[in-house]
Coordinates of N, CA, C and O and ligand atoms in Angstrom, one line a residue:
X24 N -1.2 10.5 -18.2 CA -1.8 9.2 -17.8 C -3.0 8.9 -18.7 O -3.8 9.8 -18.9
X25 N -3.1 7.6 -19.2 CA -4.2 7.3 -19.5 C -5.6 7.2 -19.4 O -5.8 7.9 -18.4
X26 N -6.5 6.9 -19.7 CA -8.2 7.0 -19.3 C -8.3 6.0 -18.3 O -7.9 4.8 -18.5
X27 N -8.8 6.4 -17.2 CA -8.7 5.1 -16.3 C -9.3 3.8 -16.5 O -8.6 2.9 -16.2
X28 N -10.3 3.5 -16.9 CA -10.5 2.2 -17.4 C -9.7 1.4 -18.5 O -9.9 0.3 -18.8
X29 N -8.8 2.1 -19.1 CA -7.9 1.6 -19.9 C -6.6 1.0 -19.3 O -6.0 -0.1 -19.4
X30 N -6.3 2.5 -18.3 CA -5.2 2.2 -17.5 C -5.6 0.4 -16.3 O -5.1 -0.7 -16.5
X31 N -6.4 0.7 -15.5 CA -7.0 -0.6 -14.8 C -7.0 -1.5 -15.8 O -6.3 -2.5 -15.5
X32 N -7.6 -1.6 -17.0 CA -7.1 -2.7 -17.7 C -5.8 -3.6 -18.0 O -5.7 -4.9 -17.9
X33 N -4.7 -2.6 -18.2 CA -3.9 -2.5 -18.2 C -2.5 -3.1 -17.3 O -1.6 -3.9 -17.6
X34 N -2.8 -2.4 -16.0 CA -2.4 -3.0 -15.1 C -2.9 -4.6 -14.5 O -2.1 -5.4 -14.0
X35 N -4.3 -4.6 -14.7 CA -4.9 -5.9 -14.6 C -4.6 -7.0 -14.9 O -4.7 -8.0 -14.3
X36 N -3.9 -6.8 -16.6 CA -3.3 -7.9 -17.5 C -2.0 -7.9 -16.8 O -1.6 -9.0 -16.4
X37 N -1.2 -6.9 -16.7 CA 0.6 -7.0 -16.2 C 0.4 -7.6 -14.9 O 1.1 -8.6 -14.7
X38 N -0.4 -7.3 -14.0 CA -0.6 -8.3 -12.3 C -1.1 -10.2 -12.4 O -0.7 -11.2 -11.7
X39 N -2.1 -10.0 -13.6 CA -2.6 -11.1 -13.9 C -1.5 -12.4 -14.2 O -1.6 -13.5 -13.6
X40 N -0.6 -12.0 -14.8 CA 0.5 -12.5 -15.9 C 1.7 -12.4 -14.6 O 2.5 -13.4 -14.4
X41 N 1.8 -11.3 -13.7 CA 3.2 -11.6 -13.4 C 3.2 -11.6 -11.4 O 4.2 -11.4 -10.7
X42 N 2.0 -11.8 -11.0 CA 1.6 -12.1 -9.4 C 1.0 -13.7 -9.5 O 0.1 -14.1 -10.3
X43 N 1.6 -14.2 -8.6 CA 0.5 -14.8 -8.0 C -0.6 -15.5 -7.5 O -0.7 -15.3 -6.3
X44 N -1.6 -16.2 -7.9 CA -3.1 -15.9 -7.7 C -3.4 -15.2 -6.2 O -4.2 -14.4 -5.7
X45 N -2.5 -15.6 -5.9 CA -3.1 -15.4 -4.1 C -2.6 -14.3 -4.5 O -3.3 -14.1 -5.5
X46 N -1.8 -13.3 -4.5 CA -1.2 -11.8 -4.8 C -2.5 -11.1 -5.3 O -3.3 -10.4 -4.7
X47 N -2.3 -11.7 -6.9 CA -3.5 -11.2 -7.4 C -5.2 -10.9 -7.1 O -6.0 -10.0 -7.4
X48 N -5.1 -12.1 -6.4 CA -6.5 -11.8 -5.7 C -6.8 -10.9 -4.7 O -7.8 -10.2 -4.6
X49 N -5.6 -11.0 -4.0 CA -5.2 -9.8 -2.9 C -6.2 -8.2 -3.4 O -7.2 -7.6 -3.0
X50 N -4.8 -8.4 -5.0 CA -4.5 -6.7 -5.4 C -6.2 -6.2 -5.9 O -6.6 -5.1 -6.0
X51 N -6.9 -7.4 -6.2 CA -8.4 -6.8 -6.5 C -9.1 -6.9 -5.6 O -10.3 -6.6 -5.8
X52 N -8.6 -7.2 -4.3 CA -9.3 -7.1 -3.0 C -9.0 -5.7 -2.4 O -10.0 -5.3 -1.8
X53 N -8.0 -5.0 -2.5 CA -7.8 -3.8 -2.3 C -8.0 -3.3 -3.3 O -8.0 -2.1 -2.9
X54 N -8.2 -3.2 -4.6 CA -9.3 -2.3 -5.5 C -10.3 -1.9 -5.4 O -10.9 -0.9 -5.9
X55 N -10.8 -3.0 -4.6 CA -12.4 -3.1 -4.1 C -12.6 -2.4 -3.0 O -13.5 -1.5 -3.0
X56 N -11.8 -2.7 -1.9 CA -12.4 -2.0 -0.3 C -11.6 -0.6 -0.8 O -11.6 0.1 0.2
X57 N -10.9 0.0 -1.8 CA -10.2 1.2 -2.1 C -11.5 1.9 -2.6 O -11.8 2.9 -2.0
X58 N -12.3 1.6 -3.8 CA -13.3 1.7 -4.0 C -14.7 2.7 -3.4 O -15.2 3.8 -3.6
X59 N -15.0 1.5 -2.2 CA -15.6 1.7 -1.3 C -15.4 2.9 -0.4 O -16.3 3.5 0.0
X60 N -14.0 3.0 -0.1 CA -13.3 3.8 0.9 C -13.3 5.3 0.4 O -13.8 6.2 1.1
X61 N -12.7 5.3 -0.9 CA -13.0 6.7 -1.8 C -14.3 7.6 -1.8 O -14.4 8.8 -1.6
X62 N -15.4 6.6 -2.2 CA -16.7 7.0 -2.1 C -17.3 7.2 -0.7 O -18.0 8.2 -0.6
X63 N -17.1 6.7 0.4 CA -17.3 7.0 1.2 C -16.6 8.7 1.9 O -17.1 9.6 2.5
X64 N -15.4 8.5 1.6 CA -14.7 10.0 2.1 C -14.5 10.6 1.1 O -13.6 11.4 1.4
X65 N -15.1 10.8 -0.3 CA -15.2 12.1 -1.4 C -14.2 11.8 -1.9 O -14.4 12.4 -3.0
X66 N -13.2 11.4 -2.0 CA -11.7 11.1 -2.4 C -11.8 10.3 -4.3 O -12.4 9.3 -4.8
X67 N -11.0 11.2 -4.8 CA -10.8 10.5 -6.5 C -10.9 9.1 -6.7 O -9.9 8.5 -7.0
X68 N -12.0 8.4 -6.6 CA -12.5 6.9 -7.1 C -11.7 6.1 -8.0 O -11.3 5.0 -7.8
X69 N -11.5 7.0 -9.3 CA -10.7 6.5 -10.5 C -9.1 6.1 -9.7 O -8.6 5.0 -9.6
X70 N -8.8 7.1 -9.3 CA -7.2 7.2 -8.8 C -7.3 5.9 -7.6 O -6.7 4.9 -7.7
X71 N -8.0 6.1 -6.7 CA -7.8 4.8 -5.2 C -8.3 3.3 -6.4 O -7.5 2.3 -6.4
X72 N -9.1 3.3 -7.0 CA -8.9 1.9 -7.8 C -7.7 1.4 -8.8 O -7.3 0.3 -9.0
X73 N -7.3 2.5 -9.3 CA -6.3 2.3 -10.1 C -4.9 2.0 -9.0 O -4.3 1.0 -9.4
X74 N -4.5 2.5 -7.9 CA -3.3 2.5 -6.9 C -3.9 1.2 -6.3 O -3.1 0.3 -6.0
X75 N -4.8 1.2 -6.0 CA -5.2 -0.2 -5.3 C -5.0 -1.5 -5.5 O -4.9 -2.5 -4.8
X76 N -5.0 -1.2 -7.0 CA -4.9 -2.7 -8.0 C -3.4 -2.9 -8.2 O -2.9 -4.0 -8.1
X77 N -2.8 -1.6 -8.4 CA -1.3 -2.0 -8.9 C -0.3 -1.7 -7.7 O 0.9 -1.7 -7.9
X78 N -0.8 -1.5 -6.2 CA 0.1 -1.7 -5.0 C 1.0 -2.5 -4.7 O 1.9 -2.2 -4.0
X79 N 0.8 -3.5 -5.0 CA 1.6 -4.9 -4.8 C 2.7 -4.9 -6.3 O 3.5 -5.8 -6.4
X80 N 2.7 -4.2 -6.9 CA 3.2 -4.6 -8.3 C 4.6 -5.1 -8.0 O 4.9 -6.1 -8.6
X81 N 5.3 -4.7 -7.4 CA 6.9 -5.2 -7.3 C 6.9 -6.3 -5.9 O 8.1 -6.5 -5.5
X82 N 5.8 -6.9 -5.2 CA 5.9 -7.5 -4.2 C 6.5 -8.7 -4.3 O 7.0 -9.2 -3.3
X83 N 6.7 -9.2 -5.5 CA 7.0 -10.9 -5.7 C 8.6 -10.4 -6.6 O 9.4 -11.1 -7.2
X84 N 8.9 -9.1 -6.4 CA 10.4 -9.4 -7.4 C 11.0 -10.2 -6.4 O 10.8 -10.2 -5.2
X85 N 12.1 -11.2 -7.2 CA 13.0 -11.7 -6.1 C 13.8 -10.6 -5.4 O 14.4 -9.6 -6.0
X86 N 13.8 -11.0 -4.2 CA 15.4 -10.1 -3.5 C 16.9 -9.4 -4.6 O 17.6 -8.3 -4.7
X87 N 16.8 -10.3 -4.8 CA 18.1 -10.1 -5.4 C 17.6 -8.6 -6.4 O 18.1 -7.5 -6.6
X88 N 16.7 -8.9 -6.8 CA 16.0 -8.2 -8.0 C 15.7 -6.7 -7.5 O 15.7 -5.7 -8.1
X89 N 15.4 -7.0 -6.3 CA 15.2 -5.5 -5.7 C 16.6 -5.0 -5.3 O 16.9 -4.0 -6.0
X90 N 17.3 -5.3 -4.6 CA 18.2 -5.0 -4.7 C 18.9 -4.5 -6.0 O 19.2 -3.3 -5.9
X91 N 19.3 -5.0 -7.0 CA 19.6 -4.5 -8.3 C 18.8 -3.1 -8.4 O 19.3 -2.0 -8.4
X92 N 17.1 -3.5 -8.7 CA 16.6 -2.4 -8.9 C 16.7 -1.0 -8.1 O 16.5 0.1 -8.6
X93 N 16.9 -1.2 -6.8 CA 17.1 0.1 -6.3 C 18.1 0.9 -6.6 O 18.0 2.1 -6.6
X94 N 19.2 0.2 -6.8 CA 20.5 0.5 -7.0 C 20.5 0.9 -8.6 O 21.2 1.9 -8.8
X95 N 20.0 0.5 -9.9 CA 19.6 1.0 -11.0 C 18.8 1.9 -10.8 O 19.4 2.7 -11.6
X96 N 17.8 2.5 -10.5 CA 17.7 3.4 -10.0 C 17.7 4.6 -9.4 O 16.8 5.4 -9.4
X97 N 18.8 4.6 -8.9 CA 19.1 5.9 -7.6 C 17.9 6.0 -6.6 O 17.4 7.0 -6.2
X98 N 17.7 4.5 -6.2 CA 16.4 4.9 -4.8 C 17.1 4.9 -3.6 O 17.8 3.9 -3.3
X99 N 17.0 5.9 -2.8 CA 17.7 6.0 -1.3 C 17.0 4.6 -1.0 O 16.1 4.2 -1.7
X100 N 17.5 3.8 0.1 CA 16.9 3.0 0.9 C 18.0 3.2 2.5 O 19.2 3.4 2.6
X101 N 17.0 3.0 3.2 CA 16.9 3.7 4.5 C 17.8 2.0 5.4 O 17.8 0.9 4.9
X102 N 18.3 2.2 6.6 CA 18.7 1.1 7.6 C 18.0 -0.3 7.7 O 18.5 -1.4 7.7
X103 N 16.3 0.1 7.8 CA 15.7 -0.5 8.3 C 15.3 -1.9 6.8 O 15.3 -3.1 6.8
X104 N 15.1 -1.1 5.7 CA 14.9 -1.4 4.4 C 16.3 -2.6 3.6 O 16.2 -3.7 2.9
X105 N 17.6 -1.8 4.2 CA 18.6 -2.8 4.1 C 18.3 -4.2 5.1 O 19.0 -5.2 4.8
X106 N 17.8 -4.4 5.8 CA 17.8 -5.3 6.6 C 16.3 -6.5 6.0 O 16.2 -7.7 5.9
X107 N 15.5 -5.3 5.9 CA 14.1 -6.2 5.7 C 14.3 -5.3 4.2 O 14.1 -4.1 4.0
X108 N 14.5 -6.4 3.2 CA 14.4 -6.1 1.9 C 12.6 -5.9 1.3 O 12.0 -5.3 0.4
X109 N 12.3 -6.9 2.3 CA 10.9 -6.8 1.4 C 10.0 -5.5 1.5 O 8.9 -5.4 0.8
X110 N 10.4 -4.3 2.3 CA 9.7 -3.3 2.7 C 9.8 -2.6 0.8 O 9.0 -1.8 0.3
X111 N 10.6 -2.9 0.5 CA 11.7 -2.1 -1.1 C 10.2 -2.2 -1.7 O 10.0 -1.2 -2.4
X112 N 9.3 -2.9 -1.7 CA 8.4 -3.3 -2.5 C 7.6 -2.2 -2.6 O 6.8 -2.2 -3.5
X113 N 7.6 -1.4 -2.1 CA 6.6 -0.4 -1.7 C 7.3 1.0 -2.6 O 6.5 1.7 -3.2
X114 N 8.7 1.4 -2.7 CA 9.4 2.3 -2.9 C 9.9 1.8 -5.0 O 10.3 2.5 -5.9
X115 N 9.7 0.6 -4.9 CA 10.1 0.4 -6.1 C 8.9 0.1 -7.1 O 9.0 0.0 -8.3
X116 N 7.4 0.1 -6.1 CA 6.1 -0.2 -6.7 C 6.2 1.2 -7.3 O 6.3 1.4 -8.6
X117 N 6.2 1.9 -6.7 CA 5.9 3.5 -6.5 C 6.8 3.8 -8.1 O 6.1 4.6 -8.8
X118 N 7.6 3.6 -8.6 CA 8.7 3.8 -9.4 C 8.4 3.4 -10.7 O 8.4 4.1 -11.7
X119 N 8.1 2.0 -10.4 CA 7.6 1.1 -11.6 C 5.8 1.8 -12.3 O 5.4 1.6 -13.4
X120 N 5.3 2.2 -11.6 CA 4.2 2.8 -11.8 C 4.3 4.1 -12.2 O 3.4 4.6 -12.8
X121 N 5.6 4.8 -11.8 CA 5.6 6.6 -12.7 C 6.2 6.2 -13.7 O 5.8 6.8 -14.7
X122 N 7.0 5.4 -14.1 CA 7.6 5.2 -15.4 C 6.9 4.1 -16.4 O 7.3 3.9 -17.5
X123 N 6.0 3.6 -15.8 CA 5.1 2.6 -16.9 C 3.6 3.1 -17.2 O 3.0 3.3 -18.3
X124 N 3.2 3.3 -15.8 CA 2.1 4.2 -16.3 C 1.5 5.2 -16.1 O 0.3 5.3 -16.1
X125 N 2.5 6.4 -16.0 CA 2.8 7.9 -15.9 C 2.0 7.9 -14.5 O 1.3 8.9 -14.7
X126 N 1.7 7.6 -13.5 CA 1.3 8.0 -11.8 C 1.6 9.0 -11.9 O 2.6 9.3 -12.6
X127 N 0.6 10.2 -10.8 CA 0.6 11.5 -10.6 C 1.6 11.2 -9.0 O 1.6 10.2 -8.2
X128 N 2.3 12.2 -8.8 CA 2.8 12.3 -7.7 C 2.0 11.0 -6.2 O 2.3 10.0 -5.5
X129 N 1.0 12.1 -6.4 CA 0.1 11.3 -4.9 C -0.4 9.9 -5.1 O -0.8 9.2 -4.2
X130 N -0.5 9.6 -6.4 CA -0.6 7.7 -6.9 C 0.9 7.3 -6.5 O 1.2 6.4 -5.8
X131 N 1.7 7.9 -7.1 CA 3.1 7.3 -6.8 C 3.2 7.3 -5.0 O 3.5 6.3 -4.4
X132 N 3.0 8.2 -4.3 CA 3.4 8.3 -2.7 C 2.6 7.4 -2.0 O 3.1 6.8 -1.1
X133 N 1.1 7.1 -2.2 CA 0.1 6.2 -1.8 C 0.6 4.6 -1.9 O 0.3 3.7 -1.1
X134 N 1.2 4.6 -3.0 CA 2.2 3.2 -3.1 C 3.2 3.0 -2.3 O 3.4 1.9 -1.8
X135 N 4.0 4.1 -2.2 CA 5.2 4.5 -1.6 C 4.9 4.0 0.2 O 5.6 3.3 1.0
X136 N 3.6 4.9 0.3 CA 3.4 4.7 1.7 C 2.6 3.6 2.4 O 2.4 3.5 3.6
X137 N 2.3 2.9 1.6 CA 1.1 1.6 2.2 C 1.5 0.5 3.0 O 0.7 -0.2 3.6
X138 N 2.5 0.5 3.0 CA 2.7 -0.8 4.2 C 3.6 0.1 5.8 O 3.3 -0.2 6.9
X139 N 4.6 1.2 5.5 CA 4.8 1.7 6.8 C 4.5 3.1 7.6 O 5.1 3.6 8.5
X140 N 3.3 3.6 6.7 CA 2.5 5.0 6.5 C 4.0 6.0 6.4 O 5.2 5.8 6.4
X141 N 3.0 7.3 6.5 CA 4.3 8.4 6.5 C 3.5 9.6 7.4 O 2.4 9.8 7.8
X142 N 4.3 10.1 7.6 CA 3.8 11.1 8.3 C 3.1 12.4 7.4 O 2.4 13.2 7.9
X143 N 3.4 12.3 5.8 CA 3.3 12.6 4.8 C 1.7 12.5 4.6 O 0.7 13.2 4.6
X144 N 2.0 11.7 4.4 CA 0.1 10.7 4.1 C -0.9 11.6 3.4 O -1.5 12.1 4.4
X145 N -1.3 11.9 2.7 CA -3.1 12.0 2.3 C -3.8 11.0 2.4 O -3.6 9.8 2.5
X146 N -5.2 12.0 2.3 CA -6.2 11.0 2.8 C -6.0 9.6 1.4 O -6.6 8.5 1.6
X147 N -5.3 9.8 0.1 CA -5.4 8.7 -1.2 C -4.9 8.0 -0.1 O -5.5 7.3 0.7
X148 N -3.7 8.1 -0.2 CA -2.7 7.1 0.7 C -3.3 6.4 2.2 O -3.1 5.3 2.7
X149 N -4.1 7.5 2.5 CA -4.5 6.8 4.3 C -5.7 5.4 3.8 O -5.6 4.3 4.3
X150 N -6.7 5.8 2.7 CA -7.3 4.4 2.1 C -6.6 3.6 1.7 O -6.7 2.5 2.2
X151 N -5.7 3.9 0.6 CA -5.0 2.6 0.2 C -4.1 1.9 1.8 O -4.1 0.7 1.8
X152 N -3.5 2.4 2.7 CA -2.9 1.6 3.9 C -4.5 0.8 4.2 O -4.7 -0.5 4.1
X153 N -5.2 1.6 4.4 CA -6.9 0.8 5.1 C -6.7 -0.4 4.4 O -6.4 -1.5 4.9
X154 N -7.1 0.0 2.8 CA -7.5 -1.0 2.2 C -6.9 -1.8 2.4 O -7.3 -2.6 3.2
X155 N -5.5 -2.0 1.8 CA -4.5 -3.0 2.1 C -4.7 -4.3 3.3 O -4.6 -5.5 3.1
X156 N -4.9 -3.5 4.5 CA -4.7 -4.2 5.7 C -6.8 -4.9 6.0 O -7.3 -5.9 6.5
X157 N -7.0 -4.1 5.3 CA -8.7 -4.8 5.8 C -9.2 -5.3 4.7 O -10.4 -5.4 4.8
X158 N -8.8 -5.6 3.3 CA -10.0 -6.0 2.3 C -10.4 -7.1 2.5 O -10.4 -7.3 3.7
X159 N -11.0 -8.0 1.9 CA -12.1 -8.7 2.3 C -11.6 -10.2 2.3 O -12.3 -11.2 2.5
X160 N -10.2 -10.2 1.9 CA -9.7 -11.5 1.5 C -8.9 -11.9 2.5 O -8.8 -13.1 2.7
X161 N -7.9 -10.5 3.6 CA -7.1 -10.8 4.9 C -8.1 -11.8 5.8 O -9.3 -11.7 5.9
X162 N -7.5 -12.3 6.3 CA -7.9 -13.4 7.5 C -7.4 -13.3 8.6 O -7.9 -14.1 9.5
X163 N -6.4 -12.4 9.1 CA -5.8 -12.0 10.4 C -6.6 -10.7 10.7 O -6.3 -10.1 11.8
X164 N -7.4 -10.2 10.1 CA -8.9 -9.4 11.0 C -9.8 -9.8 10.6 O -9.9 -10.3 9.5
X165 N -11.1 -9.8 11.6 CA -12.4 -10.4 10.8 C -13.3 -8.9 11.0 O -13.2 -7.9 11.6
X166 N -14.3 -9.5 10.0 CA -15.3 -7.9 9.7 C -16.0 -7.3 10.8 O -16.5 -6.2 10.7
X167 N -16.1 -8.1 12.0 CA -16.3 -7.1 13.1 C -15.7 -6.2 13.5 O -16.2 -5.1 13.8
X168 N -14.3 -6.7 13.7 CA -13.2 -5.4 14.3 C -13.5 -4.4 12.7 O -14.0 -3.3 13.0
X169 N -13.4 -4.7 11.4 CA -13.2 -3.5 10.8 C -14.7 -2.5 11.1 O -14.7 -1.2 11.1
X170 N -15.5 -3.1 11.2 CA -16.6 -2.3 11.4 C -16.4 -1.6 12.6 O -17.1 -0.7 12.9
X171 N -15.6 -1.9 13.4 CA -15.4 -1.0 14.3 C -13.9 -0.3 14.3 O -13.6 -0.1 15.5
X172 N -13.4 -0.1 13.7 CA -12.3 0.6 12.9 C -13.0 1.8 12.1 O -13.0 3.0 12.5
X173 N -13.6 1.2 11.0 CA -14.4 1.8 10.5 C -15.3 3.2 11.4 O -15.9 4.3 11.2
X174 N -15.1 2.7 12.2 CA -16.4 4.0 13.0 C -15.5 5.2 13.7 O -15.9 6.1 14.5
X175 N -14.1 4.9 13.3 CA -13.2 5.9 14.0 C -12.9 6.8 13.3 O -12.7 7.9 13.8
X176 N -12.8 6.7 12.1 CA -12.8 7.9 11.1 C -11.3 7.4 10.6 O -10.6 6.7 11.2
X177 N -11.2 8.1 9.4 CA -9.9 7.9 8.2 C -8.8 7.9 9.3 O -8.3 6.8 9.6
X178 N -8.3 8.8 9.8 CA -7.1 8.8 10.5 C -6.9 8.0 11.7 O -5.8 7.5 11.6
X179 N -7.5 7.5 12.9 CA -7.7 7.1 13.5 C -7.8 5.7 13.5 O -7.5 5.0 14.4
X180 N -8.2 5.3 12.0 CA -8.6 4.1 11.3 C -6.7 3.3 11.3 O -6.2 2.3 11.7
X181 N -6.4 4.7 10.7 CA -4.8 4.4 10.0 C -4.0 4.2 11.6 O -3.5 3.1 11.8
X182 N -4.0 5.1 12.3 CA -3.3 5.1 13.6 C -3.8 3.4 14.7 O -2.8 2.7 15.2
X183 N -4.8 3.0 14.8 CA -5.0 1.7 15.0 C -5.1 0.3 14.3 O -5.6 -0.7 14.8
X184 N -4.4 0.5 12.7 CA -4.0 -0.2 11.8 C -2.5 -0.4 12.3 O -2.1 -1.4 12.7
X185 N -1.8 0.7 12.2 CA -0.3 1.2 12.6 C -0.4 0.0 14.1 O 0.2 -1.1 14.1
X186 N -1.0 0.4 15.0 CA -0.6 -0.6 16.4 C -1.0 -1.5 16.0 O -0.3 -2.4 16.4
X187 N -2.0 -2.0 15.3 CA -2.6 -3.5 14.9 C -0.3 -4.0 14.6 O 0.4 -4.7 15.4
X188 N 0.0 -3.4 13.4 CA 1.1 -4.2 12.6 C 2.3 -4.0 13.3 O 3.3 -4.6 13.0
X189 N 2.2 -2.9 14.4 CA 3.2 -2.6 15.6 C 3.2 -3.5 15.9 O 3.9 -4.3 15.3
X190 N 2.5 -4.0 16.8 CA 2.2 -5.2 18.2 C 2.4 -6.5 17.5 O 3.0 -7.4 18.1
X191 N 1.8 -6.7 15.9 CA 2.1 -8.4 15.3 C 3.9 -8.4 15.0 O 4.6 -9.5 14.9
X192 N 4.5 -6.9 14.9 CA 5.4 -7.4 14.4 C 6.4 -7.4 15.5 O 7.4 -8.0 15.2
X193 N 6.4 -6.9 16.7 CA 7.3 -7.3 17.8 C 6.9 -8.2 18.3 O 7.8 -8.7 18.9
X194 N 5.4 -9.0 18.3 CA 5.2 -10.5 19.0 C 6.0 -11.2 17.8 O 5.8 -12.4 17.9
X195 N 6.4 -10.9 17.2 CA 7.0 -12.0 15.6 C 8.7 -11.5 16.4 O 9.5 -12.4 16.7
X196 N 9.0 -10.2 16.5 CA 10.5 -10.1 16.6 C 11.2 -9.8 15.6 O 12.2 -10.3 15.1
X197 N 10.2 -8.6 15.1 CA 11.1 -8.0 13.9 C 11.2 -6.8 14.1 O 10.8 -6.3 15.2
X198 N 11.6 -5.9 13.0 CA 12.5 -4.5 13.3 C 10.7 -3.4 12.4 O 10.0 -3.5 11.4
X199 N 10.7 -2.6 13.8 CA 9.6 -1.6 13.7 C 10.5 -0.4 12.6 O 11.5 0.2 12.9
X200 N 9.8 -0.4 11.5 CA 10.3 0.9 10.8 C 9.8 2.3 11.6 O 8.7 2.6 12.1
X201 N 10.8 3.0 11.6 CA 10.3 4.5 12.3 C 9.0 5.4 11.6 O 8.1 6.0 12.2
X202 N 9.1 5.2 10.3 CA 7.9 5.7 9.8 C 6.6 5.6 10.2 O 5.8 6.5 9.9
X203 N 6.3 4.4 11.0 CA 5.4 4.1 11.6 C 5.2 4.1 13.0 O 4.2 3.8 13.6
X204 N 5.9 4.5 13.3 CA 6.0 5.4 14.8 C 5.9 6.9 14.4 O 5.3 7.7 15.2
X205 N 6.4 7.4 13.3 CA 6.2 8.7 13.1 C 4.7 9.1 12.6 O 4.3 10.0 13.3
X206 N 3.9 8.6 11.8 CA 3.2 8.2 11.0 C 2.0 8.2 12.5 O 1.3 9.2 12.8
X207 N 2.2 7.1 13.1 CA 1.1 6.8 14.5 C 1.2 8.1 15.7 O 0.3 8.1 16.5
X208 N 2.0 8.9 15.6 CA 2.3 9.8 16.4 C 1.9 11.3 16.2 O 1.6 12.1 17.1
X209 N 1.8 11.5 14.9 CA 1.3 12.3 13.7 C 0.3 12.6 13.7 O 0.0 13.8 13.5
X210 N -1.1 11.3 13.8 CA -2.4 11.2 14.0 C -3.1 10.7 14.8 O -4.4 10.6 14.7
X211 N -2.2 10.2 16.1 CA -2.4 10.1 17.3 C -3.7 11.2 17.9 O -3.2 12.3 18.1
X212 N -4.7 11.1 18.2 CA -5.5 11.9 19.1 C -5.6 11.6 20.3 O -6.3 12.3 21.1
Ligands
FE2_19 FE1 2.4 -4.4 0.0
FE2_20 FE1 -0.9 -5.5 -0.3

């Protein structure tokens, strides 16, 4: 892997050019509360900024495109994943990131796991889910609740993030990936 300020560079221009604004603004919104999150819990700074920025990287492929790419590939994809294609985003970020810019295992899994946790999880991965779901740019939580998120500690943090996207996504009427029942059950206290 490259020198991290090179690498963040790097990625910066490939997100810049191929997300979004609103994506992109997102992905430096979780570089930032990833940042933060690292320093606070001792956790590799360089590594949660660098995975924070390039999480989203395959979020805008078209469908179709994901589909293709898993299947070029050899990426298992799971029941739930065939149904709700856009979950792929997470499994194919992970991919695009070991083969473009050599990701160490736990950068690739932190990708891997940010939108349906795993039961897997380190603490890289348990900030980047944080970050994701609370940076400073979402508008479906406001900074009170995280400040009080915040006061539960890394796991607990994750485990009431997990019911936060449980409860939005059966009041919506969509399909709960298991990961996230395993994941919430895992670090359940
Ligand atoms: Fe995502
Ligand atoms: Fe995201």
């Amino acid at each position: 892997m490259k020198e991290p300020d090179i690498l963040l560079e790097e990625i910066n221009q490939d997100i810049k050019r191929t997300l979004s604004e609103k994506r992109y603004i997102h992905s430096l919104g979780v570089m930032n509360k990833a940042e933060e999150l690292a320093k606070q819990y001792h956790i590799n700074v360089d590594k949660a900024k660098i995975v924070g920025l390039a999480h989203d990287i395959a979020k805008e492929m078209p469908k179709e495109e994901k589909i293709a790419y898993v299947k070029n590939h050899d990426i298992e994809i799971d029941e739930i994943e065939k149904i709700n294609i856009e979950l792929l985003h997470a499994k194919i970020g992970a991919d695009i990131c070991k083969n473009k810019y050599q990701f160490s295992q736990d950068m690739q899994d932190a990708i891997r796991y940010h939108t349906t946790g795993s039961p897997e999880m380190d603490d890289l991965a348990k900030i980047i889910l944080i970050a994701d779901k609370t940076e400073a740019g979402r508008k479906n939580i406001n900074q009170e609740e995280i400040k009080e998120l915040e006061q539960k500690g890394l796991e607990q943090e994750v485990v009431a993030l997990l019911d936060r996207s449980i409860i939005y996504t059966i009041k919506k009427g969509g399909l709960i990936h298991p990961d996230s029942v395993y994941t919430r059950n895992r670090f359940f206290m």
